[in-house]
Amino acid sequence: MTELTAEERLALWSSILLRVSQEINRANFVTWFKNTAILAWAADEGVLTVGAPTPFAQTQLQRKFQVETFRAAKDILPGCSKVQFEIDATLNYGKSSQVVDLQALLSGKSPAGEKRPRSSTGAEQPALGGDSSGGERMETQTLNRRYTLENFIVGDENRLAFAAAKAVAQSPGRTYNPLFIYGGVGLGKTHLLQAIGNALASKHHMKNIIYKASDTLANEFIQAMGSQRGKQFKNRYRNADCLIIDDVQFLASKTQTQIEVFHTFNTLYELGKQIVLSSDRPPREIKALEERLRSRFEMGMIADIQHPSYETRLAILRAKAQESGHLLPADVLEYVAEHTGSNVRELEGILTQIVAQIELTNSSPSVASIRDILRHSSSAFDDRSTSPEKPISHEDVIQRVAEHFSLSHADIVGAVRKKEIVVPRQICMYLIRKDLGYSYEKTGEIFGGRNHTTVMHAFTKISRELKSDKQLLKHVTTLRRALAE
Ligand code: ADP
Ligand code: MG
């Protein structure tokens, strides 16, 4: 067994961490991978041992990030068959020469960030030289196996998108081509797209599945053009068995990339290959998108995902709580579902905090104890809001406004432009901005990821009209009174 030197271990871990950081969110990455290091690499057994500074970190890493770490490790050490986490309390001091500076890594200042250090011994070079293959680097954005169709919770708001995803996963290239899924932030678009890819890989043994976020695609394209690798780039995409492009709204204004996507689309389409796309809005609302590309996007099935209702939120929480291996009392889950935003990512964030609290304090959570978490979570409650017993969330406001005007939650946060919906929606934006103190941006996010200028417009309009429109004033006053109860 070849022992790696301390320097090699550090370089190796930097390279692996860099990959992991691209897979998981930044907060999780910085929290859990802080003060970690490679303790050993047993090349003959393929076991990589990673040290964690505390027992808590060790369990978290083992439970939550083992998959990501293993995949990143395997990218660099093809012989790796297992990653295990062990506690090494000396890492706690963060001074060990083995510990990678995560901030430097993320900002590209660390060796692994930009240029990899050369290994002094030729033997280990392939292990550290993940970059050397040049064009191959574009393949690193891959499918995350955590996203499956099986663990996607179906509610009325996403039923159509889910059914379409399932159909595509069953018979790619036949039923819906392309499949275009759109909806606001954190509502499960990426999850569904990746789940399709995963299903095609496992059930159809499809090999060449390309998943890309459209901004990554655009960057790669620019790089490929600049470095004369354009042809290779084109071939790679045109040989895909399934092409998945996430967040195509970012293709707006990127004319060259759009042209390339257009040609790739045509090639794949004619070959009967499946294409799946997502966006935060329907094709016709994506500005600065070439007409011919837009019409391609509209050729197959367009399915939207709306904000989850209380029932769906509760179902998601139940499923995720179970996944986390913790038993949460029903009233706690109900309380969270009632008081959190209509975005699944926020819901997950809060659940993570609850689970962390359980693990730290070793006690079962109560409604009282999680109220605190919710209060400190900007997504659920505004810190400056009324009395601590009864904080008002933006969900409360949406619910009240919907009830008051006999509309549905989906109407309020949706995109339908009928007058009888638009005015209540604007009132709702106004109240969330004015009474809960949310920023324009954040308010926009709640309303299906709308631009902050839309919210600003609504806010100014309602503020102005309140001065003269008695009817409007009456609505707003009634709503405020109801919310304060
Ligand atoms: P989007 O791409 O629409 O912004 P994501 O797909 O990234 O949203 O979803 C955010 C998080 O919420 C992910 O962790 C995802 O697994 C989870 N999620 C969203 N919708 C669902 C659902 N219906 N069932 C289970 N998990 C979901
Ligand atoms: Mg996404």
Coordinates of C-alpha atoms in Angstrom, one line a residue, residues 157-318:
E157 CA -49.9 21.3 -7.7
N158 CA -47.4 19.1 -9.4
R159 CA -49.5 16.1 -10.5
L160 CA -49.3 16.9 -14.2
A161 CA -45.6 17.6 -14.2
F162 CA -45.0 14.4 -12.3
A163 CA -47.2 12.3 -14.6
A164 CA -45.4 13.7 -17.6
A165 CA -42.1 13.0 -16.1
K166 CA -43.1 9.5 -15.4
A167 CA -44.3 9.0 -18.9
V168 CA -41.1 10.3 -20.3
A169 CA -39.1 8.0 -18.0
Q170 CA -41.1 5.1 -19.2
S171 CA -40.9 5.7 -22.9
P172 CA -38.4 8.3 -23.7
G173 CA -38.6 10.2 -27.0
R174 CA -42.2 8.9 -27.6
T175 CA -44.9 10.5 -25.5
Y176 CA -43.8 14.0 -24.7
N177 CA -40.9 15.5 -26.6
P178 CA -39.7 17.9 -25.4
L179 CA -41.1 17.9 -21.9
F180 CA -41.0 21.4 -20.6
I181 CA -41.6 21.9 -16.8
Y182 CA -41.9 25.3 -15.3
G183 CA -42.6 26.8 -11.9
G184 CA -41.2 29.0 -9.2
V185 CA -38.1 28.6 -7.1
G186 CA -37.7 25.5 -4.9
L187 CA -40.8 23.7 -6.2
G188 CA -39.1 20.6 -7.5
K189 CA -38.2 21.2 -11.1
T190 CA -34.6 20.1 -10.8
H191 CA -35.7 17.2 -8.7
L192 CA -38.1 16.0 -11.5
L193 CA -35.6 16.6 -14.2
Q194 CA -32.9 14.6 -12.4
A195 CA -35.3 11.9 -11.5
I196 CA -36.1 11.4 -15.2
G197 CA -32.4 11.1 -15.9
N198 CA -31.9 8.7 -13.0
A199 CA -34.8 6.5 -14.1
L200 CA -33.5 6.4 -17.7
A201 CA -30.1 5.4 -16.5
S202 CA -31.3 2.7 -14.2
K203 CA -34.4 1.3 -16.0
H204 CA -33.4 1.8 -19.6
H205 CA -29.7 1.5 -19.0
M206 CA -29.4 4.6 -21.1
K207 CA -25.8 5.7 -21.2
N208 CA -25.4 9.1 -22.6
I209 CA -27.7 11.3 -20.5
I210 CA -26.6 14.9 -20.4
Y211 CA -28.0 17.0 -17.6
K212 CA -27.0 20.7 -17.6
A213 CA -28.1 23.9 -16.1
S214 CA -28.4 26.3 -18.9
D215 CA -25.9 28.8 -17.5
T216 CA -23.3 26.1 -17.2
L217 CA -24.1 25.1 -20.7
A218 CA -23.6 28.6 -22.0
N219 CA -20.3 29.0 -20.1
E220 CA -19.0 25.7 -21.5
F221 CA -20.0 26.7 -24.9
I222 CA -18.1 30.0 -24.7
Q223 CA -15.1 28.2 -23.4
A224 CA -15.3 25.5 -26.0
M225 CA -15.5 28.1 -28.8
G226 CA -12.6 30.1 -27.4
S227 CA -10.4 27.0 -27.2
Q228 CA -11.2 25.5 -30.6
R229 CA -12.9 22.6 -28.9
G230 CA -16.2 23.7 -30.5
K231 CA -16.6 20.6 -32.7
Q232 CA -16.0 18.3 -29.8
F233 CA -18.6 20.2 -27.8
K234 CA -21.1 20.0 -30.5
N235 CA -20.6 16.3 -31.1
R236 CA -20.9 15.5 -27.5
Y237 CA -24.3 17.2 -27.2
R238 CA -25.6 15.9 -30.5
N239 CA -24.7 12.3 -29.5
A240 CA -26.8 12.4 -26.4
D241 CA -29.5 9.8 -25.8
C242 CA -31.3 12.2 -23.6
L243 CA -30.6 15.9 -23.1
I244 CA -31.8 17.7 -20.0
I245 CA -31.4 21.4 -19.7
D246 CA -32.4 23.0 -16.4
D247 CA -33.4 26.6 -16.0
V248 CA -33.5 27.6 -19.7
Q249 CA -34.6 31.1 -18.7
F250 CA -30.9 31.7 -18.4
L251 CA -30.4 31.2 -22.1
A252 CA -32.1 34.6 -22.6
S253 CA -29.9 37.0 -24.5
K254 CA -27.2 34.3 -25.0
T255 CA -27.6 34.3 -28.7
Q256 CA -24.7 32.0 -29.7
T257 CA -25.7 29.4 -27.2
Q258 CA -29.3 29.6 -28.3
I259 CA -28.2 28.9 -31.8
E260 CA -26.2 25.9 -30.7
V261 CA -29.1 24.6 -28.5
F262 CA -31.4 25.0 -31.5
H263 CA -29.3 22.9 -33.8
T264 CA -28.7 20.3 -31.1
F265 CA -32.5 20.2 -30.4
N266 CA -33.2 19.6 -34.0
T267 CA -30.7 16.8 -34.4
L268 CA -31.8 15.0 -31.2
Y269 CA -35.5 15.5 -32.0
E270 CA -35.1 14.0 -35.4
L271 CA -33.3 11.0 -33.9
G272 CA -36.2 10.5 -31.5
K273 CA -34.1 11.3 -28.5
Q274 CA -35.7 12.7 -25.4
I275 CA -35.3 16.3 -24.5
V276 CA -36.4 17.7 -21.1
L277 CA -36.3 21.4 -20.2
S278 CA -37.2 23.5 -17.2
S279 CA -37.7 27.1 -16.6
D280 CA -39.1 29.5 -14.0
R281 CA -41.7 30.6 -16.5
P282 CA -43.5 29.2 -19.6
P283 CA -41.6 29.6 -22.9
R284 CA -43.7 32.4 -24.2
E285 CA -42.7 34.5 -21.2
I286 CA -39.0 34.1 -21.6
K287 CA -37.8 37.3 -23.0
A288 CA -34.9 37.5 -25.4
L289 CA -35.3 34.0 -26.6
E290 CA -35.2 33.4 -30.3
E291 CA -38.6 32.7 -31.7
R292 CA -37.6 29.5 -33.5
L293 CA -36.2 28.1 -30.2
R294 CA -39.3 29.1 -28.3
S295 CA -41.5 27.3 -30.8
R296 CA -39.3 24.2 -30.4
F297 CA -39.7 24.4 -26.6
E298 CA -43.5 24.5 -27.1
M299 CA -43.6 21.5 -29.4
G300 CA -44.2 18.8 -26.8
M301 CA -45.7 18.9 -23.4
I302 CA -45.7 22.0 -21.1
A303 CA -46.5 21.2 -17.5
D304 CA -46.3 23.7 -14.6
I305 CA -45.7 23.2 -10.9
Q306 CA -47.6 25.4 -8.5
H307 CA -46.8 26.2 -4.9
P308 CA -47.7 23.3 -2.6
S309 CA -50.9 23.5 -0.6
Y310 CA -51.0 22.8 3.1
E311 CA -51.8 19.1 2.4
T312 CA -48.9 18.7 0.1
R313 CA -46.5 20.6 2.4
L314 CA -47.5 18.2 5.2
A315 CA -47.1 15.2 3.0
I316 CA -43.6 16.4 2.0
L317 CA -42.7 17.0 5.6
R318 CA -43.8 13.6 6.7

